[in-house]
Structure formats: structure tokens, C-alpha cells
Coordinates of N, CA and C in Angstrom, one line a residue:
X11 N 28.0 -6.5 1.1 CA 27.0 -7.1 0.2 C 26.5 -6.0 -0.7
X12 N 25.8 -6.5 -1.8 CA 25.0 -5.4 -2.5 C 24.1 -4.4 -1.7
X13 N 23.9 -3.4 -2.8 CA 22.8 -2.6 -2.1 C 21.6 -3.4 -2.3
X14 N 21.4 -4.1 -3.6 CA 19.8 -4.6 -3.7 C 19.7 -5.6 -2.6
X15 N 20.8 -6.3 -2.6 CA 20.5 -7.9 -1.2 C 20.2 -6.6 0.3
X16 N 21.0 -6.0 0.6 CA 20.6 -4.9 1.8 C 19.3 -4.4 2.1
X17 N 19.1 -4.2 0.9 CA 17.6 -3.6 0.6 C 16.8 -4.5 1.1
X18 N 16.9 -5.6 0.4 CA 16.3 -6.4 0.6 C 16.0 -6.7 2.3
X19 N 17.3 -6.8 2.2 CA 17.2 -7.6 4.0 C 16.6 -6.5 5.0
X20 N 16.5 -4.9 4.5 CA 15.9 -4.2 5.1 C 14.5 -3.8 4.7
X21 N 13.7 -4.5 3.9 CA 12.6 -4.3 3.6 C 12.1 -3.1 2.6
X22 N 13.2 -2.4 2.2 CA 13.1 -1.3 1.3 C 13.1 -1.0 0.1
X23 N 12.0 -0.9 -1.1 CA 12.5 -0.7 -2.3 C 14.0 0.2 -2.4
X24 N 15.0 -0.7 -3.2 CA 16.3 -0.5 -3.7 C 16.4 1.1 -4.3
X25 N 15.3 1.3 -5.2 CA 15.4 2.8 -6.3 C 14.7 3.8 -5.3
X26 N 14.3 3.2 -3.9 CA 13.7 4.8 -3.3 C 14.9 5.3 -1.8
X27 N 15.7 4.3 -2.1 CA 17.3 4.4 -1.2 C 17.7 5.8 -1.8
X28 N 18.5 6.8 -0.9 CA 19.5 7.3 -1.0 C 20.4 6.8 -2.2
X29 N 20.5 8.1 -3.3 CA 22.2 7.4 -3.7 C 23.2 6.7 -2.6
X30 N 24.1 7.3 -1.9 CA 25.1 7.1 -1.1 C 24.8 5.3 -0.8
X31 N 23.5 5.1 -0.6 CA 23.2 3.6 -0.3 C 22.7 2.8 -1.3
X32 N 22.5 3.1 -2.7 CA 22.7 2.8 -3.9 C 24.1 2.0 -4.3
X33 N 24.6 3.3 -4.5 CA 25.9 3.8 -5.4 C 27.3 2.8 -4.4
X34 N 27.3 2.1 -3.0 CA 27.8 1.9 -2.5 C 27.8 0.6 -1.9
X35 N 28.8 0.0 -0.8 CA 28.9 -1.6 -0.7 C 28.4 -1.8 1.0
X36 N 27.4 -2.8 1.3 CA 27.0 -2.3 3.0 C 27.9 -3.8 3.5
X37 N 28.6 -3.8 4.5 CA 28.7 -4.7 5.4 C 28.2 -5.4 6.4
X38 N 28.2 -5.9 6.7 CA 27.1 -6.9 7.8 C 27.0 -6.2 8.8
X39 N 28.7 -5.5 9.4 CA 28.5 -4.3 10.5 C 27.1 -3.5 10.1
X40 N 27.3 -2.5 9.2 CA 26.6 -1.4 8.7 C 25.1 -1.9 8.8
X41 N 24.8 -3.4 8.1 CA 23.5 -4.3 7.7 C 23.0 -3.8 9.8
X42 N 23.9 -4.5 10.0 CA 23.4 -4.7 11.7 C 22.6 -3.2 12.3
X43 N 23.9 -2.4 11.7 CA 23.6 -0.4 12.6 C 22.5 -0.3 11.7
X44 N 22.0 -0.4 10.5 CA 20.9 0.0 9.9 C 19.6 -0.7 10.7
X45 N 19.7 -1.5 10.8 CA 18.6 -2.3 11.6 C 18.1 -2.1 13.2
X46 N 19.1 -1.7 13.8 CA 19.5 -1.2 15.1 C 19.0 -0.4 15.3
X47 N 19.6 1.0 14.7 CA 19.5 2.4 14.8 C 19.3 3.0 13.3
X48 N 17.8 2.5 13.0 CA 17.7 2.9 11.5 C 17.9 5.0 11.1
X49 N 18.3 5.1 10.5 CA 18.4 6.6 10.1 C 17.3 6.8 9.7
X50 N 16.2 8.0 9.4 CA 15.4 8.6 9.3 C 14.9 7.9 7.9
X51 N 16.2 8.2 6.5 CA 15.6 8.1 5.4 C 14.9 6.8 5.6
X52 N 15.5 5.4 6.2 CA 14.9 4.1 6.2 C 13.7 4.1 7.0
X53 N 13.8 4.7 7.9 CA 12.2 5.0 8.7 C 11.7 5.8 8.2
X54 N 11.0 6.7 7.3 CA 10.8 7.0 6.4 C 10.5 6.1 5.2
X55 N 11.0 5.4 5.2 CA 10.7 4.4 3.9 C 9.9 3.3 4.2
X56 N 10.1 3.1 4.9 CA 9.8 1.6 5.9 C 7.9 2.1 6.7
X57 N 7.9 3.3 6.8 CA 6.3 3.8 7.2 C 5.7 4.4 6.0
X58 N 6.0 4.9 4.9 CA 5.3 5.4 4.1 C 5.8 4.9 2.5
X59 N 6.9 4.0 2.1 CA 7.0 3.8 0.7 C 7.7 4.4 0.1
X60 N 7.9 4.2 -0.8 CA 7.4 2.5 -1.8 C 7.8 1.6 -0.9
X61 N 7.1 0.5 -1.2 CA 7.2 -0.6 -0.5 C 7.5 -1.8 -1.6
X62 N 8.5 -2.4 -1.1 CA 8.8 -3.5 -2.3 C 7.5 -4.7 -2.2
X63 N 7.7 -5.3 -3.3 CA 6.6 -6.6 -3.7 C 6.0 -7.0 -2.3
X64 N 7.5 -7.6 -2.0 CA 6.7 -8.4 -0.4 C 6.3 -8.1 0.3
X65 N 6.4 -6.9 0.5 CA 6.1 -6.0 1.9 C 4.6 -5.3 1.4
X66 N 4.3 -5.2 0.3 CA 2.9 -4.8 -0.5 C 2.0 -5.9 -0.1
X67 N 2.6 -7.5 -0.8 CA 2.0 -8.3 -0.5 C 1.5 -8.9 1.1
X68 N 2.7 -9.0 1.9 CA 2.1 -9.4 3.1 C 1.2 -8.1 3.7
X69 N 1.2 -6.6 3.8 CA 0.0 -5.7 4.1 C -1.0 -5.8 3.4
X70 N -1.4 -5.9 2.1 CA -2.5 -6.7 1.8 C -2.8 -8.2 2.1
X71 N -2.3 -9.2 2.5 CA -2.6 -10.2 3.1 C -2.6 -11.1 2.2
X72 N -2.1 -10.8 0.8 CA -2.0 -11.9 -0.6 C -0.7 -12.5 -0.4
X73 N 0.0 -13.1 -2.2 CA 0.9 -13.8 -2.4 C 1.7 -12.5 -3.2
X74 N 2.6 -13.2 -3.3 CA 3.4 -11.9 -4.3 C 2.9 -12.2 -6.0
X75 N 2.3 -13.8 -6.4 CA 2.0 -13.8 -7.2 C 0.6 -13.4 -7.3
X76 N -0.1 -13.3 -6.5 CA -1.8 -12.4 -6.5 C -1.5 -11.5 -6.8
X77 N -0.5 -10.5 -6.0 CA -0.2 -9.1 -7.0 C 0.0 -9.1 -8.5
X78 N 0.4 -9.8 -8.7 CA 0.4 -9.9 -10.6 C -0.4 -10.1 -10.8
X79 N -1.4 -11.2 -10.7 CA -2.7 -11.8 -10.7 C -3.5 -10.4 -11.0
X80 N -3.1 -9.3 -9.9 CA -3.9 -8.4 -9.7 C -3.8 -7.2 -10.6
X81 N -2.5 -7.3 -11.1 CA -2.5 -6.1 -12.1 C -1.5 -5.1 -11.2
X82 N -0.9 -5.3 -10.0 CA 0.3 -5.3 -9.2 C 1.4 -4.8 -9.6
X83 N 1.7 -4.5 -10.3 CA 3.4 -4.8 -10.8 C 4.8 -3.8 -10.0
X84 N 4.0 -2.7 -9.9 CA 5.2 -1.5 -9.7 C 5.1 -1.7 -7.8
X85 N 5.9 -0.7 -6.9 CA 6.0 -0.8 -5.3 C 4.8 0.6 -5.4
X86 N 4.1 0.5 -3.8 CA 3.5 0.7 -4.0 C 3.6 1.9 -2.5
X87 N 2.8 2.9 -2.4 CA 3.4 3.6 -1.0 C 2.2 3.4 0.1
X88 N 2.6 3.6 0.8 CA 1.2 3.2 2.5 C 0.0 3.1 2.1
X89 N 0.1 4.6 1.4 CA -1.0 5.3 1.0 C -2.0 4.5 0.1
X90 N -1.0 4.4 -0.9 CA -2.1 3.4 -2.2 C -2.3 2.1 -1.5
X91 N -1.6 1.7 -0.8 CA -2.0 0.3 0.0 C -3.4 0.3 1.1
X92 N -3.5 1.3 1.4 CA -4.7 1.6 2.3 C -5.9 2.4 1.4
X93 N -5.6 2.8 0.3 CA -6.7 2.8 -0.7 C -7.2 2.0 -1.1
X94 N -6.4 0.4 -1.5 CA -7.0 -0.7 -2.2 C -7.1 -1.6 -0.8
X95 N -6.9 -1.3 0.0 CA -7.9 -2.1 1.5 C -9.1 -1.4 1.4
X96 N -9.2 -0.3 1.5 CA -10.8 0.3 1.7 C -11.4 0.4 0.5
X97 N -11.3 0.0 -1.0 CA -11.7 -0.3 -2.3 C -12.3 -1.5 -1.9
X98 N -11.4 -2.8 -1.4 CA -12.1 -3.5 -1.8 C -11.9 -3.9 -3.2
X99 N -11.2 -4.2 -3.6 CA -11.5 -4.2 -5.6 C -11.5 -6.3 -5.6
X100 N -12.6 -6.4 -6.4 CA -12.5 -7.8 -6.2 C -11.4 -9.2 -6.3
X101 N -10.4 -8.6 -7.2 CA -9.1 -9.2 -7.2 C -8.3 -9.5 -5.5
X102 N -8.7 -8.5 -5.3 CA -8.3 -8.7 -3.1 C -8.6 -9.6 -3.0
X103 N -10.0 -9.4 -3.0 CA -10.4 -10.2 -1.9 C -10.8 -11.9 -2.6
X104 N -10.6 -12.1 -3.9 CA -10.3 -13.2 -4.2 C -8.7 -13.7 -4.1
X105 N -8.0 -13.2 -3.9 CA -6.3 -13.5 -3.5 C -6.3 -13.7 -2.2
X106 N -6.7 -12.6 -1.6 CA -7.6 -12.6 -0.1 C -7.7 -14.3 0.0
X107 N -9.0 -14.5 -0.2 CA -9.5 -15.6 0.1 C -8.3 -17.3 -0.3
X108 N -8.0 -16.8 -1.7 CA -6.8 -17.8 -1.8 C -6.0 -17.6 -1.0
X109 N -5.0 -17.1 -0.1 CA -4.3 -17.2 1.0 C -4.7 -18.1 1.8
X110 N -5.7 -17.2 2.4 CA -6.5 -17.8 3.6 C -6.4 -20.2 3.4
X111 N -6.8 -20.1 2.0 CA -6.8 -21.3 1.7 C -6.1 -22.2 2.0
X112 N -4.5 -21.2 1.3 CA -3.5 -22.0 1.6 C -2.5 -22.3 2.7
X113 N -3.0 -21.0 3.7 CA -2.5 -21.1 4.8 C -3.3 -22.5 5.9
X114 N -4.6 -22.4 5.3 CA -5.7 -23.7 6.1 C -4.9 -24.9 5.6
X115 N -4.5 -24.9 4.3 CA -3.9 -26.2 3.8 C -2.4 -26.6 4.7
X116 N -1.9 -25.5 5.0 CA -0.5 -25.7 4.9 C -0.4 -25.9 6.9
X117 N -1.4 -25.8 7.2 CA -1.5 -26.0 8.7 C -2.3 -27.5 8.9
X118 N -3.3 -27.9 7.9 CA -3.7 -29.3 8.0 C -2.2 -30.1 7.8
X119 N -1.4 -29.8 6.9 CA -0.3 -30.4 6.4 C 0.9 -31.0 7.6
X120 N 0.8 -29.8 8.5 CA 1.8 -29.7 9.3 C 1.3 -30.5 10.4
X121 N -0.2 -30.1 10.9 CA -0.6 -30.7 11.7 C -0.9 -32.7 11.6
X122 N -1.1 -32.7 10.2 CA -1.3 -34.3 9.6 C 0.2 -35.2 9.9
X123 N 1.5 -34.1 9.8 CA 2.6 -34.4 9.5 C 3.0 -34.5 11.5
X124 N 2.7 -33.8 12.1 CA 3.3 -33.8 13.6 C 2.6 -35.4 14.0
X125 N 1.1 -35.4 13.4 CA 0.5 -36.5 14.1 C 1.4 -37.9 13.5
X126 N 1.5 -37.9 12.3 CA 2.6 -39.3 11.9 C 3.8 -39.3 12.9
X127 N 4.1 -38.5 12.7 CA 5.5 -38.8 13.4 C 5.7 -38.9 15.3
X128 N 4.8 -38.5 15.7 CA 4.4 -38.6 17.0 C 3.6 -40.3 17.1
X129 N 3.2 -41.1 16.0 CA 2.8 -42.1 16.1 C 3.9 -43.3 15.8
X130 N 5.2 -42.4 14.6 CA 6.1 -43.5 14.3 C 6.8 -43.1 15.4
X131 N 7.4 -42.4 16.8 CA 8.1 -42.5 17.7 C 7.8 -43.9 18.4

């Protein structure tokens, strides 16, 4: 597979990879041993950053589109992530709170939806 899909599937900004895991092709074996028995650089990456979009967004507890909302754009490292937890900056915690929303929505939904169908059995 690519390096960026790898990346991906390992949770790691792509451009804070090693060349050698750039520049090169990973297989599902490899995908597996990375996961397994991560090497240093990925544990290293994976505790302190950059952190890609998603991995930004779910430690802040937003969407990936809140981050943009928020002024977001670039990966961000532990560090600046635990800065704008203890900031506080109002964009949070109004993305903050929209989550929260949608996750209440998306659990009435599920729960509205178990109850129909446990009534059409």
C-alpha cells in the first residue's frame, strides 16, 4: 500500500515519517509488524506528534470539521494539544459542546431505531 494510506492506518502524520517509510511501499505483513511491534520512531510519533487531523480532533473531543471552524489547519504536537485544553479558547468549547450534541442526537437515533424494530419483530 501507500505510505500516506499506512500512515493513515497507523495514526501518523505522513511528512513526520522517516524517509525510508515515505519514500517506500508497506505491505499488510509490514502494516501488521508496525502495529504489533511498533519501532521507536512510530512510538515516538504516536506520543508526542504531529498528530494528523483526526487524531487532533478526537484528543480534543471535536469534529475534524470544528478544527477548521477553529482556525485548525496544520497537525499539531501533544504539546500544543494540551495547551489549547488548558486555554480553553472559546472555539473548543463551542465545538466541544457541538459534539456532545451530536453524539446525544446520534444515540436518541439509534436508540428510536432499536425500539422500532424490536416492535416490527
Amino acid at each position: 500500500m501507500k505510505p500516506a494510506t499506512a500512515a493513515k492506518k497507523l495514526g501518523v502524520y505522513l511528512d513526520a515519517t522517516p524517509d525510508a517509510f515515505r519514500e517506500g511501499v508497506v505491505s499488510r505483513a509490514e502494516l501488521n509488524a508496525l502495529q504489533a511491534d511498533p519501532p521507536q520512531w512510530l512510538r515516538d510519533l504516536r506520543r508526542d506528534g504531529p498528530h494528523p487531523r483526526p487524531v487532533v480532533a478526537a484528543k480534543l473531543g471535536v469534529s475534524i470539521a470544528g478544527l477548521a471552524r477553529g482556525g485548525v489547519t496544520e497537525p499539531l504536537t501533544t504539546e500544543a494539544i494540551e495547551a489549547l485544553k488548558q486555554e480553553r479558547p472559546e472555539w473548543l468549547e463551542r465545538e466541544r459542546a457541538t459534539q456532545a450534541e451530536v453524539r446525544k442526537e446520534t444515540e436518541r437515533i439509534k436508540k428510536r431505531d432499536a425500539e422500532r424494530a424490536e416492535r416490527d419483530d
